Amino acid sequence: HMRILGLDVGSKTIGVAISDPLGWTAQGIDTIRRKNKEQDIELVHKICKDYGVETIVIGLPKNMNGTIGESGERVLALAELIKEKTNLPIEMWDERLTTVAAHRAMLEADLSRGKRKKIVDKVAATYILQGYLDKLRLSK
C-alpha cells in the first residue's frame, strides 16, 4: 500500500489531498494557511507521517507557452525544502494537464466567496493528485 500526497501551493494557502491506500482515488483533506516556510513544511511533514506517504505530487503552475514563471519558481523552491525535510520523492505535475483551471472557474461561479476560498485549494490539490494517479495507472 502506498499513499501519495498531492499539494496545490498558493501564496496564502496550500491545498492538500491524499490518495487511498491503493493509489486509485484522491480526496482533499486539508487547506494549510501559510504562515512561514518552516511551519508550512512542518505541517506537510506531519501529514506525511500521519498518513504514511511515500510520494508527494506538487502542482507546478506554468505559463501557457510552457515556461515556468515567478509562481512556478516559488513552488519549485518550496518543493526542494519539502524534499529535504521529508526525504520523500517529489513529482512535479504540470497543472495545465489537469482540469484545475476549468474546475476553479466552475467553483467560483457557484460558491459564495467565503466557501470558495476554503475549498478551492483542496479541490485543486485533488485534481492534481487524481491526474497523477490516472497517469500512473495508465502507464502500468
XYZ file of C-alpha atoms in Angstrom:
140
model
C 0.000 0.000 0.000
C 1.301 3.379 -0.842
C -0.261 6.700 -0.218
C 0.533 9.660 -2.381
C 0.150 13.253 -1.241
C -0.999 15.990 -3.616
C -0.232 19.649 -2.963
C -1.572 22.780 -4.589
C 0.784 25.530 -3.468
C -0.579 29.066 -3.426
C 0.861 32.211 -1.921
C -1.562 32.170 1.024
C -2.628 28.543 1.246
C -1.533 25.016 0.384
C -4.293 22.647 -0.659
C -3.682 19.069 0.449
C -5.071 15.827 -0.981
C -4.257 12.204 -0.226
C -4.685 9.033 -2.251
C -6.469 5.988 -0.948
C -4.088 3.163 0.083
C -4.351 1.521 -3.337
C -3.484 4.698 -5.202
C -6.752 4.917 -7.160
C -8.572 7.960 -5.901
C -7.636 11.321 -4.471
C -9.508 13.101 -1.746
C -8.980 16.584 -0.366
C -8.090 16.563 3.297
C -6.895 19.993 4.302
C -6.041 23.544 3.384
C -2.949 24.822 5.132
C -2.983 28.556 5.818
C 0.554 29.595 5.102
C 2.419 31.348 7.897
C 6.115 30.840 7.248
C 8.165 28.280 5.354
C 9.295 26.382 8.450
C 5.790 25.945 9.794
C 4.259 25.187 6.387
C 6.843 22.463 5.769
C 6.444 21.090 9.286
C 2.695 20.679 8.685
C 3.301 18.897 5.379
C 5.841 16.659 7.106
C 3.355 15.811 9.859
C 0.671 14.885 7.307
C 3.219 12.651 5.529
C 3.974 10.827 8.767
C 0.322 10.560 9.823
C -0.709 9.014 6.516
C 2.426 7.030 5.695
C 3.018 8.980 2.492
C 5.545 7.570 0.005
C 5.489 10.147 -2.771
C 4.489 13.802 -2.958
C 2.968 15.310 -6.093
C 3.090 19.081 -6.359
C 1.198 21.071 -8.949
C 3.561 23.218 -10.988
C 1.961 26.321 -12.439
C 3.291 27.015 -15.917
C 2.657 29.805 -18.340
C 0.545 28.914 -21.347
C 3.667 28.677 -23.507
C 5.153 26.095 -21.148
C 7.713 28.314 -19.441
C 7.990 28.470 -15.688
C 7.192 31.916 -14.362
C 7.642 33.517 -10.986
C 4.927 31.492 -9.274
C 6.411 28.293 -10.706
C 9.857 29.223 -9.384
C 8.375 29.782 -5.917
C 6.678 26.385 -6.000
C 9.918 24.676 -7.090
C 11.818 26.350 -4.253
C 9.273 25.153 -1.694
C 9.284 21.652 -3.229
C 13.045 21.489 -2.696
C 12.622 22.370 1.001
C 9.822 19.812 1.427
C 12.062 17.183 -0.142
C 14.899 17.989 2.276
C 12.546 17.801 5.252
C 10.617 14.651 4.337
C 13.248 12.696 2.344
C 10.409 11.647 0.041
C 10.449 11.582 -3.757
C 8.667 14.581 -5.225
C 6.961 14.649 -8.590
C 6.075 17.938 -10.220
C 2.770 17.805 -12.073
C 2.063 20.283 -14.848
C -1.203 21.863 -13.730
C -2.113 22.525 -17.340
C -2.609 18.768 -17.731
C -5.399 18.805 -15.177
C -8.810 20.315 -15.233
C -7.827 22.564 -12.341
C -8.450 25.774 -14.254
C -11.849 24.717 -15.570
C -12.970 23.471 -12.205
C -11.748 26.583 -10.440
C -13.873 28.639 -12.808
C -16.882 26.411 -12.217
C -16.474 26.504 -8.461
C -16.063 30.229 -8.452
C -19.277 30.691 -10.386
C -21.169 28.530 -7.893
C -19.934 29.292 -4.453
C -20.085 32.239 -2.174
C -16.714 33.879 -1.691
C -16.155 32.580 1.819
C -16.954 28.977 0.969
C -14.963 29.178 -2.221
C -11.758 30.227 -0.532
C -11.961 27.332 1.883
C -12.405 24.518 -0.585
C -10.908 25.637 -3.861
C -7.273 24.855 -2.924
C -8.241 21.481 -1.559
C -10.186 20.761 -4.738
C -7.272 21.851 -6.910
C -4.950 19.557 -4.929
C -7.419 16.722 -5.502
C -7.408 17.277 -9.270
C -3.613 17.455 -9.385
C -3.305 14.194 -7.474
C -6.076 12.474 -9.434
C -4.410 13.412 -12.723
C -1.158 11.928 -11.487
C -2.826 8.731 -10.213
C -4.633 8.254 -13.515
C -1.392 8.618 -15.422
C 0.348 6.102 -13.113
C -2.433 3.605 -13.684
C -2.418 4.068 -17.452
C 1.337 3.612 -17.655
C 1.301 0.307 -15.778
